[in-house]
Amino acid sequence: MYFVSNIIKVTIPNYLAGLPIPDTIGGWFHLGVKDWLALLPPTLAVGGISYYSYKTIKKAREAGTGQINPGIRKDIKKVVDFIDIEDITEKASLCRCWKSKNWPYCDGAHGPHNRETGDNTGPIVVRHKEKK
Ligand code: FES
Protein backbone atom coordinates (compact mmCIF):
# COMPACT_ATOMS: atom_id res chain seq x y z
CA MET A 1 0.00 0.00 0.00
CA TYR A 2 2.96 2.31 0.64
CA PHE A 3 3.84 2.11 -3.06
CA VAL A 4 0.42 3.42 -4.17
CA SER A 5 0.33 6.02 -1.41
CA ASN A 6 3.77 7.28 -2.39
CA ILE A 7 2.78 7.58 -6.06
CA ILE A 8 -0.33 9.59 -5.22
CA LYS A 9 1.18 11.78 -2.50
CA VAL A 10 4.73 12.30 -3.75
CA THR A 11 5.52 11.13 -7.27
CA ILE A 12 2.53 12.60 -9.14
CA PRO A 13 2.60 15.99 -7.33
CA ASN A 14 6.36 16.28 -7.94
CA TYR A 15 5.88 15.40 -11.60
CA LEU A 16 3.07 17.95 -12.02
CA ALA A 17 5.07 20.65 -10.19
CA GLY A 18 7.90 20.11 -12.64
CA LEU A 19 5.77 20.66 -15.74
CA PRO A 20 6.46 23.89 -17.62
CA ILE A 21 2.96 25.34 -17.18
CA PRO A 22 3.14 29.13 -17.56
CA ASP A 23 1.60 31.51 -15.02
CA THR A 24 0.05 33.73 -17.69
CA ILE A 25 -1.80 33.15 -20.96
CA GLY A 26 0.99 34.95 -22.80
CA GLY A 27 3.44 32.48 -21.30
CA TRP A 28 2.03 29.71 -23.50
CA PHE A 29 3.43 31.54 -26.53
CA HIS A 30 6.93 31.52 -25.09
CA LEU A 31 7.14 27.77 -24.51
CA GLY A 32 9.89 25.96 -26.39
CA VAL A 33 9.77 22.60 -28.16
CA LYS A 34 11.15 20.85 -25.07
CA ASP A 35 8.38 22.38 -22.95
CA TRP A 36 5.66 21.27 -25.35
CA LEU A 37 7.14 17.76 -25.47
CA ALA A 38 7.11 17.68 -21.65
CA LEU A 39 3.40 18.64 -21.69
CA LEU A 40 2.49 15.98 -24.27
CA PRO A 41 2.31 12.87 -21.97
CA PRO A 42 0.03 14.43 -19.32
CA THR A 43 -2.12 15.99 -22.06
CA LEU A 44 -2.50 12.60 -23.76
CA ALA A 45 -3.27 10.96 -20.41
CA VAL A 46 -5.98 13.52 -19.56
CA GLY A 47 -7.36 13.32 -23.12
CA GLY A 48 -7.43 9.52 -23.02
CA ILE A 49 -9.12 9.39 -19.64
CA SER A 50 -11.67 12.00 -20.78
CA TYR A 51 -12.37 10.12 -24.00
CA TYR A 52 -12.90 6.77 -22.28
CA SER A 53 -15.02 8.40 -19.57
CA TYR A 54 -17.19 10.01 -22.24
CA LYS A 55 -17.54 6.70 -24.12
CA THR A 56 -18.38 4.82 -20.91
CA ILE A 57 -20.99 7.36 -19.81
CA LYS A 58 -22.52 7.46 -23.31
CA LYS A 59 -22.69 3.66 -23.43
CA ALA A 60 -24.22 3.48 -19.93
CA ARG A 61 -26.84 6.08 -20.85
CA GLU A 62 -27.78 4.20 -24.01
CA ALA A 63 -27.99 0.90 -22.13
CA GLY A 64 -29.86 2.43 -19.22
CA THR A 65 -32.91 3.42 -21.25
CA GLY A 66 -33.46 -0.03 -22.72
CA GLN A 67 -34.05 1.59 -26.11
CA ILE A 68 -32.42 0.19 -29.24
CA ASN A 69 -33.22 3.14 -31.49
CA PRO A 70 -30.58 5.79 -30.77
CA GLY A 71 -32.16 8.58 -32.85
CA ILE A 72 -34.17 7.55 -35.88
CA ARG A 73 -37.41 9.55 -36.16
CA LYS A 74 -37.77 9.87 -32.39
CA ASP A 75 -40.57 12.39 -32.95
CA ILE A 76 -43.03 9.66 -33.96
CA LYS A 77 -44.52 6.89 -31.82
CA LYS A 78 -43.48 3.93 -33.97
CA VAL A 79 -41.08 3.68 -36.91
CA VAL A 80 -42.64 1.66 -39.72
CA ASP A 81 -41.36 1.63 -43.29
CA PHE A 82 -42.85 0.18 -46.44
CA ILE A 83 -40.77 -0.67 -49.48
CA ASP A 84 -42.49 -1.96 -52.58
CA ILE A 85 -40.68 -5.06 -53.80
CA GLU A 86 -41.00 -3.75 -57.36
CA ASP A 87 -38.85 -0.75 -56.36
CA ILE A 88 -35.94 -3.00 -55.46
CA THR A 89 -33.97 -3.37 -58.66
CA GLU A 90 -31.57 -6.14 -57.67
CA LYS A 91 -31.21 -6.28 -53.90
CA ALA A 92 -31.62 -4.04 -50.86
CA SER A 93 -29.80 -4.23 -47.52
CA LEU A 94 -32.13 -3.18 -44.72
CA CYS A 95 -30.74 -2.04 -41.39
CA ARG A 96 -31.49 -4.09 -38.29
CA CYS A 97 -29.08 -2.35 -35.90
CA TRP A 98 -30.82 1.06 -35.81
CA LYS A 99 -27.51 2.86 -36.33
CA SER A 100 -27.81 3.65 -40.05
CA LYS A 101 -27.85 7.29 -41.15
CA ASN A 102 -29.60 6.11 -44.32
CA TRP A 103 -32.51 4.39 -42.58
CA PRO A 104 -34.13 2.00 -43.43
CA TYR A 105 -31.17 1.00 -45.59
CA CYS A 106 -27.92 -0.34 -44.14
CA ASP A 107 -24.98 2.06 -44.44
CA GLY A 108 -22.43 -0.17 -42.70
CA ALA A 109 -22.86 1.48 -39.28
CA HIS A 110 -23.39 -1.97 -37.77
CA GLY A 111 -19.65 -2.63 -38.25
CA PRO A 112 -18.36 -0.02 -35.77
CA HIS A 113 -21.24 -0.89 -33.43
CA ASN A 114 -20.25 -4.57 -33.50
CA ARG A 115 -16.58 -3.75 -32.90
CA GLU A 116 -17.45 -1.42 -30.00
CA THR A 117 -19.91 -3.69 -28.27
CA GLY A 118 -19.02 -7.22 -29.34
CA ASP A 119 -22.46 -7.47 -30.91
CA ASN A 120 -23.11 -9.34 -34.17
CA THR A 121 -25.83 -7.31 -35.87
CA GLY A 122 -26.10 -6.98 -39.63
CA PRO A 123 -28.60 -6.10 -42.31
CA ILE A 124 -31.33 -8.20 -43.84
CA VAL A 125 -30.73 -8.44 -47.56
CA VAL A 126 -33.83 -8.60 -49.71
CA ARG A 127 -33.18 -9.84 -53.23
CA HIS A 128 -35.02 -11.17 -56.21
CA LYS A 129 -34.75 -14.95 -56.35
CA GLU A 130 -34.03 -15.04 -60.07
CA LYS A 131 -31.34 -12.31 -59.87
CA LYS A 132 -29.21 -13.95 -57.07
S1 FES B 1 -26.25 -0.15 -40.59
FE1 FES B 1 -27.68 -1.21 -39.42
S2 FES B 1 -27.50 -3.23 -40.15
FE2 FES B 1 -26.06 -2.17 -41.28
PDB file of C-alpha atoms and ligand atoms in Angstrom:
ATOM      1  CA  MET A   1       0.000   0.000   0.000  1.00  0.00           C
ATOM      2  CA  TYR A   2       2.955   2.306   0.644  1.00  0.00           C
ATOM      3  CA  PHE A   3       3.836   2.108  -3.063  1.00  0.00           C
ATOM      4  CA  VAL A   4       0.420   3.419  -4.171  1.00  0.00           C
ATOM      5  CA  SER A   5       0.328   6.018  -1.406  1.00  0.00           C
ATOM      6  CA  ASN A   6       3.770   7.278  -2.393  1.00  0.00           C
ATOM      7  CA  ILE A   7       2.784   7.576  -6.059  1.00  0.00           C
ATOM      8  CA  ILE A   8      -0.331   9.595  -5.223  1.00  0.00           C
ATOM      9  CA  LYS A   9       1.181  11.785  -2.499  1.00  0.00           C
ATOM     10  CA  VAL A  10       4.727  12.305  -3.750  1.00  0.00           C
ATOM     11  CA  THR A  11       5.521  11.126  -7.268  1.00  0.00           C
ATOM     12  CA  ILE A  12       2.533  12.598  -9.144  1.00  0.00           C
ATOM     13  CA  PRO A  13       2.602  15.991  -7.331  1.00  0.00           C
ATOM     14  CA  ASN A  14       6.357  16.285  -7.945  1.00  0.00           C
ATOM     15  CA  TYR A  15       5.879  15.400 -11.599  1.00  0.00           C
ATOM     16  CA  LEU A  16       3.072  17.948 -12.024  1.00  0.00           C
ATOM     17  CA  ALA A  17       5.067  20.648 -10.192  1.00  0.00           C
ATOM     18  CA  GLY A  18       7.903  20.107 -12.644  1.00  0.00           C
ATOM     19  CA  LEU A  19       5.765  20.656 -15.743  1.00  0.00           C
ATOM     20  CA  PRO A  20       6.458  23.894 -17.624  1.00  0.00           C
ATOM     21  CA  ILE A  21       2.957  25.344 -17.181  1.00  0.00           C
ATOM     22  CA  PRO A  22       3.140  29.131 -17.563  1.00  0.00           C
ATOM     23  CA  ASP A  23       1.599  31.507 -15.020  1.00  0.00           C
ATOM     24  CA  THR A  24       0.049  33.728 -17.694  1.00  0.00           C
ATOM     25  CA  ILE A  25      -1.801  33.149 -20.964  1.00  0.00           C
ATOM     26  CA  GLY A  26       0.986  34.946 -22.804  1.00  0.00           C
ATOM     27  CA  GLY A  27       3.442  32.479 -21.297  1.00  0.00           C
ATOM     28  CA  TRP A  28       2.034  29.714 -23.499  1.00  0.00           C
ATOM     29  CA  PHE A  29       3.431  31.537 -26.535  1.00  0.00           C
ATOM     30  CA  HIS A  30       6.928  31.516 -25.086  1.00  0.00           C
ATOM     31  CA  LEU A  31       7.143  27.765 -24.512  1.00  0.00           C
ATOM     32  CA  GLY A  32       9.886  25.957 -26.393  1.00  0.00           C
ATOM     33  CA  VAL A  33       9.774  22.596 -28.165  1.00  0.00           C
ATOM     34  CA  LYS A  34      11.153  20.851 -25.067  1.00  0.00           C
ATOM     35  CA  ASP A  35       8.378  22.376 -22.949  1.00  0.00           C
ATOM     36  CA  TRP A  36       5.655  21.266 -25.353  1.00  0.00           C
ATOM     37  CA  LEU A  37       7.142  17.762 -25.470  1.00  0.00           C
ATOM     38  CA  ALA A  38       7.106  17.677 -21.655  1.00  0.00           C
ATOM     39  CA  LEU A  39       3.402  18.637 -21.691  1.00  0.00           C
ATOM     40  CA  LEU A  40       2.495  15.977 -24.272  1.00  0.00           C
ATOM     41  CA  PRO A  41       2.310  12.869 -21.966  1.00  0.00           C
ATOM     42  CA  PRO A  42       0.026  14.434 -19.319  1.00  0.00           C
ATOM     43  CA  THR A  43      -2.119  15.988 -22.062  1.00  0.00           C
ATOM     44  CA  LEU A  44      -2.500  12.604 -23.758  1.00  0.00           C
ATOM     45  CA  ALA A  45      -3.274  10.961 -20.408  1.00  0.00           C
ATOM     46  CA  VAL A  46      -5.980  13.523 -19.564  1.00  0.00           C
ATOM     47  CA  GLY A  47      -7.360  13.320 -23.117  1.00  0.00           C
ATOM     48  CA  GLY A  48      -7.429   9.519 -23.022  1.00  0.00           C
ATOM     49  CA  ILE A  49      -9.123   9.394 -19.640  1.00  0.00           C
ATOM     50  CA  SER A  50     -11.674  11.997 -20.775  1.00  0.00           C
ATOM     51  CA  TYR A  51     -12.367  10.124 -24.004  1.00  0.00           C
ATOM     52  CA  TYR A  52     -12.902   6.769 -22.284  1.00  0.00           C
ATOM     53  CA  SER A  53     -15.022   8.404 -19.572  1.00  0.00           C
ATOM     54  CA  TYR A  54     -17.187  10.007 -22.244  1.00  0.00           C
ATOM     55  CA  LYS A  55     -17.544   6.698 -24.117  1.00  0.00           C
ATOM     56  CA  THR A  56     -18.381   4.820 -20.910  1.00  0.00           C
ATOM     57  CA  ILE A  57     -20.993   7.365 -19.814  1.00  0.00           C
ATOM     58  CA  LYS A  58     -22.524   7.462 -23.310  1.00  0.00           C
ATOM     59  CA  LYS A  59     -22.692   3.664 -23.427  1.00  0.00           C
ATOM     60  CA  ALA A  60     -24.217   3.481 -19.933  1.00  0.00           C
ATOM     61  CA  ARG A  61     -26.843   6.077 -20.853  1.00  0.00           C
ATOM     62  CA  GLU A  62     -27.785   4.198 -24.011  1.00  0.00           C
ATOM     63  CA  ALA A  63     -27.985   0.900 -22.128  1.00  0.00           C
ATOM     64  CA  GLY A  64     -29.861   2.434 -19.218  1.00  0.00           C
ATOM     65  CA  THR A  65     -32.911   3.425 -21.251  1.00  0.00           C
ATOM     66  CA  GLY A  66     -33.456  -0.025 -22.717  1.00  0.00           C
ATOM     67  CA  GLN A  67     -34.050   1.591 -26.107  1.00  0.00           C
ATOM     68  CA  ILE A  68     -32.424   0.194 -29.235  1.00  0.00           C
ATOM     69  CA  ASN A  69     -33.219   3.140 -31.487  1.00  0.00           C
ATOM     70  CA  PRO A  70     -30.578   5.793 -30.771  1.00  0.00           C
ATOM     71  CA  GLY A  71     -32.156   8.575 -32.850  1.00  0.00           C
ATOM     72  CA  ILE A  72     -34.171   7.546 -35.883  1.00  0.00           C
ATOM     73  CA  ARG A  73     -37.410   9.548 -36.156  1.00  0.00           C
ATOM     74  CA  LYS A  74     -37.772   9.873 -32.392  1.00  0.00           C
ATOM     75  CA  ASP A  75     -40.567  12.390 -32.954  1.00  0.00           C
ATOM     76  CA  ILE A  76     -43.033   9.659 -33.961  1.00  0.00           C
ATOM     77  CA  LYS A  77     -44.522   6.894 -31.817  1.00  0.00           C
ATOM     78  CA  LYS A  78     -43.478   3.929 -33.970  1.00  0.00           C
ATOM     79  CA  VAL A  79     -41.076   3.683 -36.914  1.00  0.00           C
ATOM     80  CA  VAL A  80     -42.637   1.657 -39.719  1.00  0.00           C
ATOM     81  CA  ASP A  81     -41.360   1.633 -43.291  1.00  0.00           C
ATOM     82  CA  PHE A  82     -42.850   0.180 -46.436  1.00  0.00           C
ATOM     83  CA  ILE A  83     -40.775  -0.668 -49.482  1.00  0.00           C
ATOM     84  CA  ASP A  84     -42.492  -1.961 -52.581  1.00  0.00           C
ATOM     85  CA  ILE A  85     -40.677  -5.056 -53.803  1.00  0.00           C
ATOM     86  CA  GLU A  86     -40.997  -3.753 -57.357  1.00  0.00           C
ATOM     87  CA  ASP A  87     -38.853  -0.750 -56.357  1.00  0.00           C
ATOM     88  CA  ILE A  88     -35.938  -3.002 -55.457  1.00  0.00           C
ATOM     89  CA  THR A  89     -33.972  -3.366 -58.664  1.00  0.00           C
ATOM     90  CA  GLU A  90     -31.565  -6.136 -57.669  1.00  0.00           C
ATOM     91  CA  LYS A  91     -31.215  -6.278 -53.902  1.00  0.00           C
ATOM     92  CA  ALA A  92     -31.618  -4.041 -50.856  1.00  0.00           C
ATOM     93  CA  SER A  93     -29.803  -4.225 -47.519  1.00  0.00           C
ATOM     94  CA  LEU A  94     -32.132  -3.175 -44.724  1.00  0.00           C
ATOM     95  CA  CYS A  95     -30.738  -2.042 -41.392  1.00  0.00           C
ATOM     96  CA  ARG A  96     -31.488  -4.085 -38.286  1.00  0.00           C
ATOM     97  CA  CYS A  97     -29.085  -2.346 -35.900  1.00  0.00           C
ATOM     98  CA  TRP A  98     -30.818   1.059 -35.807  1.00  0.00           C
ATOM     99  CA  LYS A  99     -27.507   2.864 -36.333  1.00  0.00           C
ATOM    100  CA  SER A 100     -27.810   3.647 -40.054  1.00  0.00           C
ATOM    101  CA  LYS A 101     -27.849   7.290 -41.149  1.00  0.00           C
ATOM    102  CA  ASN A 102     -29.601   6.113 -44.316  1.00  0.00           C
ATOM    103  CA  TRP A 103     -32.506   4.395 -42.578  1.00  0.00           C
ATOM    104  CA  PRO A 104     -34.132   2.004 -43.431  1.00  0.00           C
ATOM    105  CA  TYR A 105     -31.167   0.997 -45.594  1.00  0.00           C
ATOM    106  CA  CYS A 106     -27.917  -0.336 -44.136  1.00  0.00           C
ATOM    107  CA  ASP A 107     -24.978   2.056 -44.441  1.00  0.00           C
ATOM    108  CA  GLY A 108     -22.433  -0.168 -42.697  1.00  0.00           C
ATOM    109  CA  ALA A 109     -22.863   1.480 -39.284  1.00  0.00           C
ATOM    110  CA  HIS A 110     -23.389  -1.968 -37.768  1.00  0.00           C
ATOM    111  CA  GLY A 111     -19.649  -2.631 -38.252  1.00  0.00           C
ATOM    112  CA  PRO A 112     -18.364  -0.016 -35.767  1.00  0.00           C
ATOM    113  CA  HIS A 113     -21.238  -0.889 -33.435  1.00  0.00           C
ATOM    114  CA  ASN A 114     -20.249  -4.570 -33.496  1.00  0.00           C
ATOM    115  CA  ARG A 115     -16.578  -3.748 -32.903  1.00  0.00           C
ATOM    116  CA  GLU A 116     -17.448  -1.421 -30.001  1.00  0.00           C
ATOM    117  CA  THR A 117     -19.911  -3.692 -28.274  1.00  0.00           C
ATOM    118  CA  GLY A 118     -19.016  -7.217 -29.340  1.00  0.00           C
ATOM    119  CA  ASP A 119     -22.465  -7.468 -30.911  1.00  0.00           C
ATOM    120  CA  ASN A 120     -23.114  -9.337 -34.168  1.00  0.00           C
ATOM    121  CA  THR A 121     -25.831  -7.315 -35.874  1.00  0.00           C
ATOM    122  CA  GLY A 122     -26.099  -6.976 -39.625  1.00  0.00           C
ATOM    123  CA  PRO A 123     -28.600  -6.100 -42.310  1.00  0.00           C
ATOM    124  CA  ILE A 124     -31.327  -8.198 -43.840  1.00  0.00           C
ATOM    125  CA  VAL A 125     -30.730  -8.439 -47.558  1.00  0.00           C
ATOM    126  CA  VAL A 126     -33.832  -8.601 -49.715  1.00  0.00           C
ATOM    127  CA  ARG A 127     -33.181  -9.844 -53.228  1.00  0.00           C
ATOM    128  CA  HIS A 128     -35.022 -11.173 -56.206  1.00  0.00           C
ATOM    129  CA  LYS A 129     -34.749 -14.948 -56.353  1.00  0.00           C
ATOM    130  CA  GLU A 130     -34.035 -15.040 -60.072  1.00  0.00           C
ATOM    131  CA  LYS A 131     -31.341 -12.307 -59.869  1.00  0.00           C
ATOM    132  CA  LYS A 132     -29.210 -13.945 -57.070  1.00  0.00           C
TER     133      LYS A 132
HETATM  134  S1  FES B   1     -26.246  -0.149 -40.593  1.00  0.00           S
HETATM  135 FE1  FES B   1     -27.683  -1.209 -39.422  1.00  0.00          FE
HETATM  136  S2  FES B   1     -27.498  -3.230 -40.155  1.00  0.00           S
HETATM  137 FE2  FES B   1     -26.058  -2.166 -41.280  1.00  0.00          FE
END
